[in-house]
Amino acid sequence: MFVLFLLLSFFFWASRNMSGESEKTVVFPVRLTGVADDVRVTGDVTPSVKVVLRGSGIALAREARREHILTVNASAFSQSVRGSRSVAVSSFADSVRAMLPANVDIVSLSPDSLSYGYVREVRRRLPVRLDAALKENDMFRVDRITLTPDSVDVKVPDGDSSICEILTKPVSVEVSSSVQTVNVGLAVPDRVSMHEESVNVMVEASEATEKVVEVPVSCLNTPEKSYVKAFPSKVKVSFRVSLNDFENIGPEDFQAVIDCQALQQSQNKAEVMVVRRPEGVDKVRVSPLYVEYLIETAVGTE
């Protein structure tokens, strides 16, 4: 009996409060209509209007559950390349009132205005550039990288010529087979809009091995009427090459030198540099890296 009377008391209390007049804030989302295809709205494109309503508790609870959508016609946004538009919130009063029942009144609307920024865009086809760190092991060497698609359609602000390519998001690829394909997302600049979100990156590699050849050491910038001799006269040049090109590359494809202009009399060693190498080789190393040298001057010269 006690519980029954308690429930009846709560029912009468709730009925009295719900039938009495009160105020409630209801949020009305605002949507843009008529946005041209070549216009991009910047800033907050989904603002809302807060409307304080007065009415019975039952009516206000009903309105709080309903979806109220206000609209702004954005067809005038394309009249200039870029700009902004301000809409007075008071202009929504008639639209709000039309959505409400007769027993609910409008107390206030806020904020005072809604602001929209916009920019007119143009379409361009821009190339995609891979931003990747390729981690090769000693067994494979990268031959070719293919992006699909290799270019994408974008929209950029009209008159903006600074955007000439689209980068992928930074990615690290472990090259461990002859063909690998990974999907990489695109890093879209703030001023660009586009539909493509990623590209497929195919990395083609060939099996590789190390080869060592002996290359004679010559001298650059030899002083006039002088002769420079290196000790040893040949160095070992090691490099990585694909198995397909192993037999095609020999000592004659390299040039190892010391630079006489960089020699100092106080030192008796010079660094060996490889100034010519064939395409298709990498990880080039020289042993020994430093050689001794002797400068001989022709007799009768000072």
C-alpha atoms as a PDB file:
ATOM      1  CA  MET A   1       0.000   0.000   0.000  1.00  0.00           C
ATOM      2  CA  PHE A   2       2.845   2.373   0.850  1.00  0.00           C
ATOM      3  CA  VAL A   3       4.505   1.764  -2.518  1.00  0.00           C
ATOM      4  CA  LEU A   4       1.169   2.222  -4.301  1.00  0.00           C
ATOM      5  CA  PHE A   5       0.527   5.585  -2.637  1.00  0.00           C
ATOM      6  CA  LEU A   6       4.125   6.606  -3.405  1.00  0.00           C
ATOM      7  CA  LEU A   7       3.656   5.858  -7.087  1.00  0.00           C
ATOM      8  CA  LEU A   8       0.328   7.720  -7.173  1.00  0.00           C
ATOM      9  CA  SER A   9       1.939  10.742  -5.511  1.00  0.00           C
ATOM     10  CA  PHE A  10       4.754  10.748  -8.074  1.00  0.00           C
ATOM     11  CA  PHE A  11       2.207  10.471 -10.903  1.00  0.00           C
ATOM     12  CA  PHE A  12       0.189  13.462  -9.700  1.00  0.00           C
ATOM     13  CA  TRP A  13       3.402  15.494  -9.131  1.00  0.00           C
ATOM     14  CA  ALA A  14       4.703  14.706 -12.618  1.00  0.00           C
ATOM     15  CA  SER A  15       1.326  15.469 -14.211  1.00  0.00           C
ATOM     16  CA  ARG A  16       1.137  18.857 -12.509  1.00  0.00           C
ATOM     17  CA  ASN A  17       4.690  19.775 -13.572  1.00  0.00           C
ATOM     18  CA  MET A  18       4.282  18.555 -17.135  1.00  0.00           C
ATOM     19  CA  SER A  19       1.026  20.440 -17.580  1.00  0.00           C
ATOM     20  CA  GLY A  20       2.455  23.651 -16.129  1.00  0.00           C
ATOM     21  CA  GLU A  21       4.261  26.232 -18.269  1.00  0.00           C
ATOM     22  CA  SER A  22       8.084  26.172 -18.426  1.00  0.00           C
ATOM     23  CA  GLU A  23      11.007  26.991 -20.735  1.00  0.00           C
ATOM     24  CA  LYS A  24      13.413  24.696 -22.587  1.00  0.00           C
ATOM     25  CA  THR A  25      16.341  25.201 -24.975  1.00  0.00           C
ATOM     26  CA  VAL A  26      16.114  23.210 -28.210  1.00  0.00           C
ATOM     27  CA  VAL A  27      18.935  23.024 -30.770  1.00  0.00           C
ATOM     28  CA  PHE A  28      17.962  23.526 -34.433  1.00  0.00           C
ATOM     29  CA  PRO A  29      20.714  22.288 -36.868  1.00  0.00           C
ATOM     30  CA  VAL A  30      21.326  24.527 -39.905  1.00  0.00           C
ATOM     31  CA  ARG A  31      22.088  23.029 -43.303  1.00  0.00           C
ATOM     32  CA  LEU A  32      23.347  24.705 -46.472  1.00  0.00           C
ATOM     33  CA  THR A  33      21.419  24.245 -49.695  1.00  0.00           C
ATOM     34  CA  GLY A  34      22.205  25.262 -53.252  1.00  0.00           C
ATOM     35  CA  VAL A  35      26.008  25.023 -52.846  1.00  0.00           C
ATOM     36  CA  ALA A  36      27.519  25.165 -56.343  1.00  0.00           C
ATOM     37  CA  ASP A  37      29.815  22.338 -57.476  1.00  0.00           C
ATOM     38  CA  ASP A  38      32.753  24.734 -57.777  1.00  0.00           C
ATOM     39  CA  VAL A  39      32.321  26.225 -54.271  1.00  0.00           C
ATOM     40  CA  ARG A  40      33.804  24.879 -51.042  1.00  0.00           C
ATOM     41  CA  VAL A  41      32.504  26.220 -47.750  1.00  0.00           C
ATOM     42  CA  THR A  42      35.200  26.721 -45.102  1.00  0.00           C
ATOM     43  CA  GLY A  43      34.971  26.893 -41.332  1.00  0.00           C
ATOM     44  CA  ASP A  44      32.009  25.453 -39.448  1.00  0.00           C
ATOM     45  CA  VAL A  45      29.682  24.175 -42.172  1.00  0.00           C
ATOM     46  CA  THR A  46      27.218  22.525 -39.747  1.00  0.00           C
ATOM     47  CA  PRO A  47      26.286  25.290 -37.277  1.00  0.00           C
ATOM     48  CA  SER A  48      23.130  25.316 -35.189  1.00  0.00           C
ATOM     49  CA  VAL A  49      20.685  27.775 -33.653  1.00  0.00           C
ATOM     50  CA  LYS A  50      19.671  27.539 -30.006  1.00  0.00           C
ATOM     51  CA  VAL A  51      15.990  28.338 -29.518  1.00  0.00           C
ATOM     52  CA  VAL A  52      14.490  28.925 -26.067  1.00  0.00           C
ATOM     53  CA  LEU A  53      10.863  27.758 -26.109  1.00  0.00           C
ATOM     54  CA  ARG A  54       8.030  28.365 -23.630  1.00  0.00           C
ATOM     55  CA  GLY A  55       5.081  26.055 -23.210  1.00  0.00           C
ATOM     56  CA  SER A  56       3.725  23.145 -21.239  1.00  0.00           C
ATOM     57  CA  GLY A  57       6.191  20.506 -20.121  1.00  0.00           C
ATOM     58  CA  ILE A  58       4.496  17.887 -22.268  1.00  0.00           C
ATOM     59  CA  ALA A  59       4.681  20.057 -25.384  1.00  0.00           C
ATOM     60  CA  LEU A  60       8.308  21.020 -24.771  1.00  0.00           C
ATOM     61  CA  ALA A  61       9.312  17.393 -24.216  1.00  0.00           C
ATOM     62  CA  ARG A  62       7.659  16.525 -27.510  1.00  0.00           C
ATOM     63  CA  GLU A  63       9.508  19.309 -29.356  1.00  0.00           C
ATOM     64  CA  ALA A  64      12.826  18.250 -27.834  1.00  0.00           C
ATOM     65  CA  ARG A  65      12.400  14.819 -29.406  1.00  0.00           C
ATOM     66  CA  ARG A  66      11.486  16.124 -32.857  1.00  0.00           C
ATOM     67  CA  GLU A  67      14.071  16.880 -35.568  1.00  0.00           C
ATOM     68  CA  HIS A  68      14.034  20.537 -36.581  1.00  0.00           C
ATOM     69  CA  ILE A  69      16.192  21.488 -39.585  1.00  0.00           C
ATOM     70  CA  LEU A  70      16.814  25.080 -40.714  1.00  0.00           C
ATOM     71  CA  THR A  71      18.307  25.847 -44.136  1.00  0.00           C
ATOM     72  CA  VAL A  72      20.487  28.568 -45.669  1.00  0.00           C
ATOM     73  CA  ASN A  73      20.519  29.093 -49.428  1.00  0.00           C
ATOM     74  CA  ALA A  74      24.177  29.242 -50.492  1.00  0.00           C
ATOM     75  CA  SER A  75      23.626  29.866 -54.205  1.00  0.00           C
ATOM     76  CA  ALA A  76      25.010  33.412 -53.858  1.00  0.00           C
ATOM     77  CA  PHE A  77      28.367  32.118 -52.583  1.00  0.00           C
ATOM     78  CA  SER A  78      29.731  31.671 -56.128  1.00  0.00           C
ATOM     79  CA  GLN A  79      29.490  35.345 -57.077  1.00  0.00           C
ATOM     80  CA  SER A  80      33.172  35.980 -56.197  1.00  0.00           C
ATOM     81  CA  VAL A  81      36.374  33.912 -55.992  1.00  0.00           C
ATOM     82  CA  ARG A  82      36.419  33.904 -52.203  1.00  0.00           C
ATOM     83  CA  GLY A  83      34.647  35.692 -49.394  1.00  0.00           C
ATOM     84  CA  SER A  84      32.273  35.293 -46.467  1.00  0.00           C
ATOM     85  CA  ARG A  85      28.565  35.555 -45.767  1.00  0.00           C
ATOM     86  CA  SER A  86      26.790  36.427 -42.521  1.00  0.00           C
ATOM     87  CA  VAL A  87      23.214  35.329 -41.828  1.00  0.00           C
ATOM     88  CA  ALA A  88      21.164  37.000 -39.079  1.00  0.00           C
ATOM     89  CA  VAL A  89      19.657  34.360 -36.814  1.00  0.00           C
ATOM     90  CA  SER A  90      16.530  36.517 -36.368  1.00  0.00           C
ATOM     91  CA  SER A  91      15.709  35.725 -40.007  1.00  0.00           C
ATOM     92  CA  PHE A  92      14.964  32.129 -38.929  1.00  0.00           C
ATOM     93  CA  ALA A  93      12.131  33.206 -36.579  1.00  0.00           C
ATOM     94  CA  ASP A  94       9.336  32.593 -39.096  1.00  0.00           C
ATOM     95  CA  SER A  95      10.753  29.217 -40.101  1.00  0.00           C
ATOM     96  CA  VAL A  96      11.056  28.155 -36.456  1.00  0.00           C
ATOM     97  CA  ARG A  97       7.531  29.315 -35.634  1.00  0.00           C
ATOM     98  CA  ALA A  98       6.140  27.350 -38.570  1.00  0.00           C
ATOM     99  CA  MET A  99       7.616  24.154 -37.094  1.00  0.00           C
ATOM    100  CA  LEU A 100       6.074  24.644 -33.638  1.00  0.00           C
ATOM    101  CA  PRO A 101       2.561  23.918 -32.399  1.00  0.00           C
ATOM    102  CA  ALA A 102       0.328  26.833 -31.467  1.00  0.00           C
ATOM    103  CA  ASN A 103       0.763  26.244 -27.709  1.00  0.00           C
ATOM    104  CA  VAL A 104       4.574  26.716 -27.837  1.00  0.00           C
ATOM    105  CA  ASP A 105       6.125  30.169 -28.060  1.00  0.00           C
ATOM    106  CA  ILE A 106       9.621  31.400 -28.986  1.00  0.00           C
ATOM    107  CA  VAL A 107      11.442  33.210 -26.182  1.00  0.00           C
ATOM    108  CA  SER A 108      14.775  33.845 -27.899  1.00  0.00           C
ATOM    109  CA  LEU A 109      17.183  32.669 -30.612  1.00  0.00           C
ATOM    110  CA  SER A 110      20.998  32.628 -30.396  1.00  0.00           C
ATOM    111  CA  PRO A 111      23.654  33.396 -31.509  1.00  0.00           C
ATOM    112  CA  ASP A 112      23.028  36.726 -33.206  1.00  0.00           C
ATOM    113  CA  SER A 113      24.373  35.542 -36.586  1.00  0.00           C
ATOM    114  CA  LEU A 114      25.994  32.659 -38.464  1.00  0.00           C
ATOM    115  CA  SER A 115      29.129  33.256 -40.549  1.00  0.00           C
ATOM    116  CA  TYR A 116      30.295  31.208 -43.528  1.00  0.00           C
ATOM    117  CA  GLY A 117      33.562  31.446 -45.422  1.00  0.00           C
ATOM    118  CA  TYR A 118      33.785  30.100 -48.956  1.00  0.00           C
ATOM    119  CA  VAL A 119      36.195  29.779 -51.845  1.00  0.00           C
ATOM    120  CA  ARG A 120      35.560  29.030 -55.508  1.00  0.00           C
ATOM    121  CA  GLU A 121      37.534  26.067 -56.809  1.00  0.00           C
ATOM    122  CA  VAL A 122      38.846  24.808 -60.144  1.00  0.00           C
ATOM    123  CA  ARG A 123      39.535  21.221 -61.192  1.00  0.00           C
ATOM    124  CA  ARG A 124      43.054  20.013 -61.899  1.00  0.00           C
ATOM    125  CA  ARG A 125      44.779  16.721 -62.571  1.00  0.00           C
ATOM    126  CA  LEU A 126      47.855  16.511 -60.321  1.00  0.00           C
ATOM    127  CA  PRO A 127      50.582  13.845 -60.187  1.00  0.00           C
ATOM    128  CA  VAL A 128      51.017  11.716 -57.071  1.00  0.00           C
ATOM    129  CA  ARG A 129      54.483  11.486 -55.521  1.00  0.00           C
ATOM    130  CA  LEU A 130      55.451   8.684 -53.158  1.00  0.00           C
ATOM    131  CA  ASP A 131      56.796   9.678 -49.745  1.00  0.00           C
ATOM    132  CA  ALA A 132      58.349   6.393 -48.683  1.00  0.00           C
ATOM    133  CA  ALA A 133      61.355   4.932 -46.932  1.00  0.00           C
ATOM    134  CA  LEU A 134      62.326   1.743 -48.774  1.00  0.00           C
ATOM    135  CA  LYS A 135      64.134  -0.733 -46.550  1.00  0.00           C
ATOM    136  CA  GLU A 136      66.096  -3.007 -48.833  1.00  0.00           C
ATOM    137  CA  ASN A 137      67.849  -6.115 -47.618  1.00  0.00           C
ATOM    138  CA  ASP A 138      71.006  -7.461 -49.258  1.00  0.00           C
ATOM    139  CA  MET A 139      69.102  -9.969 -51.371  1.00  0.00           C
ATOM    140  CA  PHE A 140      66.781  -7.600 -53.242  1.00  0.00           C
ATOM    141  CA  ARG A 141      67.287  -4.356 -55.078  1.00  0.00           C
ATOM    142  CA  VAL A 142      64.466  -2.015 -56.149  1.00  0.00           C
ATOM    143  CA  ASP A 143      64.113  -1.731 -59.935  1.00  0.00           C
ATOM    144  CA  ARG A 144      60.841   0.108 -60.408  1.00  0.00           C
ATOM    145  CA  ILE A 145      58.025   1.709 -58.408  1.00  0.00           C
ATOM    146  CA  THR A 146      54.573   2.112 -59.968  1.00  0.00           C
ATOM    147  CA  LEU A 147      51.709   4.153 -58.504  1.00  0.00           C
ATOM    148  CA  THR A 148      48.113   3.394 -59.485  1.00  0.00           C
ATOM    149  CA  PRO A 149      46.680   5.877 -60.146  1.00  0.00           C
ATOM    150  CA  ASP A 150      49.760   8.027 -60.745  1.00  0.00           C
ATOM    151  CA  SER A 151      47.644  11.213 -60.827  1.00  0.00           C
ATOM    152  CA  VAL A 152      44.349  12.306 -59.282  1.00  0.00           C
ATOM    153  CA  ASP A 153      41.588  14.822 -59.952  1.00  0.00           C
ATOM    154  CA  VAL A 154      41.467  17.541 -57.292  1.00  0.00           C
ATOM    155  CA  LYS A 155      39.772  20.851 -56.625  1.00  0.00           C
ATOM    156  CA  VAL A 156      42.026  23.753 -55.649  1.00  0.00           C
ATOM    157  CA  PRO A 157      41.229  27.401 -54.913  1.00  0.00           C
ATOM    158  CA  ASP A 158      40.823  29.428 -58.087  1.00  0.00           C
ATOM    159  CA  GLY A 159      44.084  31.278 -58.819  1.00  0.00           C
ATOM    160  CA  ASP A 160      46.235  29.135 -56.481  1.00  0.00           C
ATOM    161  CA  SER A 161      49.171  27.784 -58.514  1.00  0.00           C
ATOM    162  CA  SER A 162      51.301  26.693 -55.543  1.00  0.00           C
ATOM    163  CA  ILE A 163      49.828  23.184 -55.408  1.00  0.00           C
ATOM    164  CA  CYS A 164      51.448  21.131 -58.170  1.00  0.00           C
ATOM    165  CA  GLU A 165      51.462  17.585 -56.742  1.00  0.00           C
ATOM    166  CA  ILE A 166      49.857  15.359 -54.129  1.00  0.00           C
ATOM    167  CA  LEU A 167      52.077  13.463 -51.702  1.00  0.00           C
ATOM    168  CA  THR A 168      51.270  10.133 -50.180  1.00  0.00           C
ATOM    169  CA  LYS A 169      51.315   9.766 -46.442  1.00  0.00           C
ATOM    170  CA  PRO A 170      54.776   8.752 -45.162  1.00  0.00           C
ATOM    171  CA  VAL A 171      55.179   4.988 -45.388  1.00  0.00           C
ATOM    172  CA  SER A 172      57.925   2.458 -44.755  1.00  0.00           C
ATOM    173  CA  VAL A 173      58.197  -0.515 -47.121  1.00  0.00           C
ATOM    174  CA  GLU A 174      60.299  -3.582 -46.339  1.00  0.00           C
ATOM    175  CA  VAL A 175      61.527  -4.866 -49.704  1.00  0.00           C
ATOM    176  CA  SER A 176      61.612  -8.626 -49.227  1.00  0.00           C
ATOM    177  CA  SER A 177      60.243 -10.084 -52.477  1.00  0.00           C
ATOM    178  CA  SER A 178      60.350  -9.483 -56.210  1.00  0.00           C
ATOM    179  CA  VAL A 179      56.879  -7.835 -56.337  1.00  0.00           C
ATOM    180  CA  GLN A 180      55.050  -6.129 -53.477  1.00  0.00           C
ATOM    181  CA  THR A 181      51.873  -4.062 -53.526  1.00  0.00           C
ATOM    182  CA  VAL A 182      50.772  -1.814 -50.683  1.00  0.00           C
ATOM    183  CA  ASN A 183      47.886   0.615 -50.356  1.00  0.00           C
ATOM    184  CA  VAL A 184      49.034   4.050 -49.193  1.00  0.00           C
ATOM    185  CA  GLY A 185      46.821   6.940 -48.111  1.00  0.00           C
ATOM    186  CA  LEU A 186      47.116  10.391 -49.648  1.00  0.00           C
ATOM    187  CA  ALA A 187      48.127  13.455 -47.629  1.00  0.00           C
ATOM    188  CA  VAL A 188      45.515  15.980 -48.721  1.00  0.00           C
ATOM    189  CA  PRO A 189      46.551  19.642 -48.226  1.00  0.00           C
ATOM    190  CA  ASP A 190      44.135  21.902 -46.356  1.00  0.00           C
ATOM    191  CA  ARG A 191      43.261  23.916 -49.461  1.00  0.00           C
ATOM    192  CA  VAL A 192      42.503  20.873 -51.604  1.00  0.00           C
ATOM    193  CA  SER A 193      39.386  18.722 -51.892  1.00  0.00           C
ATOM    194  CA  MET A 194      39.395  15.362 -53.657  1.00  0.00           C
ATOM    195  CA  HIS A 195      37.607  12.017 -53.812  1.00  0.00           C
ATOM    196  CA  GLU A 196      40.639   9.725 -53.980  1.00  0.00           C
ATOM    197  CA  GLU A 197      41.848   8.639 -50.551  1.00  0.00           C
ATOM    198  CA  SER A 198      44.689   6.260 -51.417  1.00  0.00           C
ATOM    199  CA  VAL A 199      46.808   4.772 -54.194  1.00  0.00           C
ATOM    200  CA  ASN A 200      48.296   1.336 -54.790  1.00  0.00           C
ATOM    201  CA  VAL A 201      52.092   1.242 -54.792  1.00  0.00           C
ATOM    202  CA  MET A 202      53.766  -1.663 -56.582  1.00  0.00           C
ATOM    203  CA  VAL A 203      57.452  -2.173 -55.792  1.00  0.00           C
ATOM    204  CA  GLU A 204      59.328  -4.397 -58.247  1.00  0.00           C
ATOM    205  CA  ALA A 205      62.712  -5.695 -57.158  1.00  0.00           C
ATOM    206  CA  SER A 206      65.290  -8.094 -58.505  1.00  0.00           C
ATOM    207  CA  GLU A 207      67.540 -10.529 -56.715  1.00  0.00           C
ATOM    208  CA  ALA A 208      70.924  -8.976 -56.047  1.00  0.00           C
ATOM    209  CA  THR A 209      74.368  -9.987 -54.973  1.00  0.00           C
ATOM    210  CA  GLU A 210      77.692  -8.342 -54.200  1.00  0.00           C
ATOM    211  CA  LYS A 211      80.538  -8.122 -56.692  1.00  0.00           C
ATOM    212  CA  VAL A 212      84.125  -6.913 -56.224  1.00  0.00           C
ATOM    213  CA  VAL A 213      86.403  -5.542 -58.965  1.00  0.00           C
ATOM    214  CA  GLU A 214      89.890  -4.048 -58.933  1.00  0.00           C
ATOM    215  CA  VAL A 215      90.053  -0.505 -60.294  1.00  0.00           C
ATOM    216  CA  PRO A 216      93.250   1.520 -61.007  1.00  0.00           C
ATOM    217  CA  VAL A 217      93.642   4.794 -59.108  1.00  0.00           C
ATOM    218  CA  SER A 218      94.232   7.904 -61.221  1.00  0.00           C
ATOM    219  CA  CYS A 219      94.750  11.526 -60.225  1.00  0.00           C
ATOM    220  CA  LEU A 220      92.654  14.588 -60.940  1.00  0.00           C
ATOM    221  CA  ASN A 221      94.116  18.077 -61.254  1.00  0.00           C
ATOM    222  CA  THR A 222      97.726  16.882 -61.535  1.00  0.00           C
ATOM    223  CA  PRO A 223     100.207  19.796 -61.224  1.00  0.00           C
ATOM    224  CA  GLU A 224     101.929  20.826 -64.450  1.00  0.00           C
ATOM    225  CA  LYS A 225     105.096  18.863 -65.251  1.00  0.00           C
ATOM    226  CA  SER A 226     104.395  16.531 -62.325  1.00  0.00           C
ATOM    227  CA  TYR A 227     103.465  12.903 -61.920  1.00  0.00           C
ATOM    228  CA  VAL A 228     101.445  11.490 -59.052  1.00  0.00           C
ATOM    229  CA  LYS A 229     101.591   7.831 -58.173  1.00  0.00           C
ATOM    230  CA  ALA A 230      99.301   6.133 -55.665  1.00  0.00           C
ATOM    231  CA  PHE A 231     100.288   3.216 -53.395  1.00  0.00           C
ATOM    232  CA  PRO A 232      98.594   0.832 -53.890  1.00  0.00           C
ATOM    233  CA  SER A 233      97.902   1.653 -57.516  1.00  0.00           C
ATOM    234  CA  LYS A 234      94.620  -0.278 -57.513  1.00  0.00           C
ATOM    235  CA  VAL A 235      91.749  -0.469 -55.037  1.00  0.00           C
ATOM    236  CA  LYS A 236      88.931  -2.944 -54.593  1.00  0.00           C
ATOM    237  CA  VAL A 237      85.496  -1.576 -55.389  1.00  0.00           C
ATOM    238  CA  SER A 238      82.600  -3.615 -54.012  1.00  0.00           C
ATOM    239  CA  PHE A 239      79.008  -2.967 -55.002  1.00  0.00           C
ATOM    240  CA  ARG A 240      75.577  -4.547 -55.130  1.00  0.00           C
ATOM    241  CA  VAL A 241      74.187  -5.538 -58.507  1.00  0.00           C
ATOM    242  CA  SER A 242      71.234  -7.562 -59.758  1.00  0.00           C
ATOM    243  CA  LEU A 243      71.946 -11.116 -60.814  1.00  0.00           C
ATOM    244  CA  ASN A 244      70.876 -10.258 -64.365  1.00  0.00           C
ATOM    245  CA  ASP A 245      73.625  -7.603 -64.692  1.00  0.00           C
ATOM    246  CA  PHE A 246      76.334  -9.443 -62.762  1.00  0.00           C
ATOM    247  CA  GLU A 247      78.343 -10.509 -65.827  1.00  0.00           C
ATOM    248  CA  ASN A 248      77.853  -7.222 -67.687  1.00  0.00           C
ATOM    249  CA  ILE A 249      79.652  -4.934 -65.223  1.00  0.00           C
ATOM    250  CA  GLY A 250      83.442  -4.901 -64.878  1.00  0.00           C
ATOM    251  CA  PRO A 251      86.370  -2.738 -63.718  1.00  0.00           C
ATOM    252  CA  GLU A 252      86.222  -0.600 -66.866  1.00  0.00           C
ATOM    253  CA  ASP A 253      82.830   0.738 -65.770  1.00  0.00           C
ATOM    254  CA  PHE A 254      84.342   2.499 -62.748  1.00  0.00           C
ATOM    255  CA  GLN A 255      86.825   5.324 -62.261  1.00  0.00           C
ATOM    256  CA  ALA A 256      88.613   5.747 -58.929  1.00  0.00           C
ATOM    257  CA  VAL A 257      90.638   8.935 -58.354  1.00  0.00           C
ATOM    258  CA  ILE A 258      92.452  11.083 -55.832  1.00  0.00           C
ATOM    259  CA  ASP A 259      92.234  14.866 -56.163  1.00  0.00           C
ATOM    260  CA  CYS A 260      95.671  16.541 -56.286  1.00  0.00           C
ATOM    261  CA  GLN A 261      94.188  19.928 -55.377  1.00  0.00           C
ATOM    262  CA  ALA A 262      93.037  18.468 -52.067  1.00  0.00           C
ATOM    263  CA  LEU A 263      96.427  16.948 -51.195  1.00  0.00           C
ATOM    264  CA  GLN A 264      98.274  18.440 -48.256  1.00  0.00           C
ATOM    265  CA  GLN A 265     102.023  18.132 -47.828  1.00  0.00           C
ATOM    266  CA  SER A 266     101.592  17.482 -44.112  1.00  0.00           C
ATOM    267  CA  GLN A 267      99.621  14.321 -44.875  1.00  0.00           C
ATOM    268  CA  ASN A 268     100.862  11.270 -46.681  1.00  0.00           C
ATOM    269  CA  LYS A 269      97.477   9.770 -47.526  1.00  0.00           C
ATOM    270  CA  ALA A 270      94.678  10.777 -49.892  1.00  0.00           C
ATOM    271  CA  GLU A 271      91.039   9.706 -50.009  1.00  0.00           C
ATOM    272  CA  VAL A 272      89.937   7.621 -52.982  1.00  0.00           C
ATOM    273  CA  MET A 273      86.704   8.696 -54.662  1.00  0.00           C
ATOM    274  CA  VAL A 274      84.638   6.796 -57.219  1.00  0.00           C
ATOM    275  CA  VAL A 275      83.662   9.448 -59.782  1.00  0.00           C
ATOM    276  CA  ARG A 276      82.170   7.124 -62.380  1.00  0.00           C
ATOM    277  CA  ARG A 277      79.958   4.142 -61.849  1.00  0.00           C
ATOM    278  CA  PRO A 278      77.464   2.324 -64.086  1.00  0.00           C
ATOM    279  CA  GLU A 279      73.719   2.556 -63.667  1.00  0.00           C
ATOM    280  CA  GLY A 280      72.096  -0.263 -61.774  1.00  0.00           C
ATOM    281  CA  VAL A 281      74.621  -0.564 -58.940  1.00  0.00           C
ATOM    282  CA  ASP A 282      74.453   0.695 -55.385  1.00  0.00           C
ATOM    283  CA  LYS A 283      76.106   0.336 -51.984  1.00  0.00           C
ATOM    284  CA  VAL A 284      79.496   1.134 -53.561  1.00  0.00           C
ATOM    285  CA  ARG A 285      82.468   0.812 -51.186  1.00  0.00           C
ATOM    286  CA  VAL A 286      86.204   1.311 -51.713  1.00  0.00           C
ATOM    287  CA  SER A 287      88.997  -0.619 -49.999  1.00  0.00           C
ATOM    288  CA  PRO A 288      91.352   0.806 -48.980  1.00  0.00           C
ATOM    289  CA  LEU A 289      89.612   4.170 -48.722  1.00  0.00           C
ATOM    290  CA  TYR A 290      92.913   6.037 -48.284  1.00  0.00           C
ATOM    291  CA  VAL A 291      96.117   5.477 -50.269  1.00  0.00           C
ATOM    292  CA  GLU A 292      99.628   6.871 -49.981  1.00  0.00           C
ATOM    293  CA  TYR A 293     100.928   8.954 -52.849  1.00  0.00           C
ATOM    294  CA  LEU A 294     104.142  10.236 -54.338  1.00  0.00           C
ATOM    295  CA  ILE A 295     104.466  13.433 -56.409  1.00  0.00           C
ATOM    296  CA  GLU A 296     107.355  13.435 -58.849  1.00  0.00           C
ATOM    297  CA  THR A 297     108.414  16.648 -60.615  1.00  0.00           C
ATOM    298  CA  ALA A 298     110.210  16.624 -63.936  1.00  0.00           C
ATOM    299  CA  VAL A 299     113.962  17.402 -63.741  1.00  0.00           C
ATOM    300  CA  GLY A 300     114.838  21.047 -64.442  1.00  0.00           C
ATOM    301  CA  THR A 301     111.661  22.506 -63.001  1.00  0.00           C
ATOM    302  CA  GLU A 302     111.314  24.461 -59.845  1.00  0.00           C
END
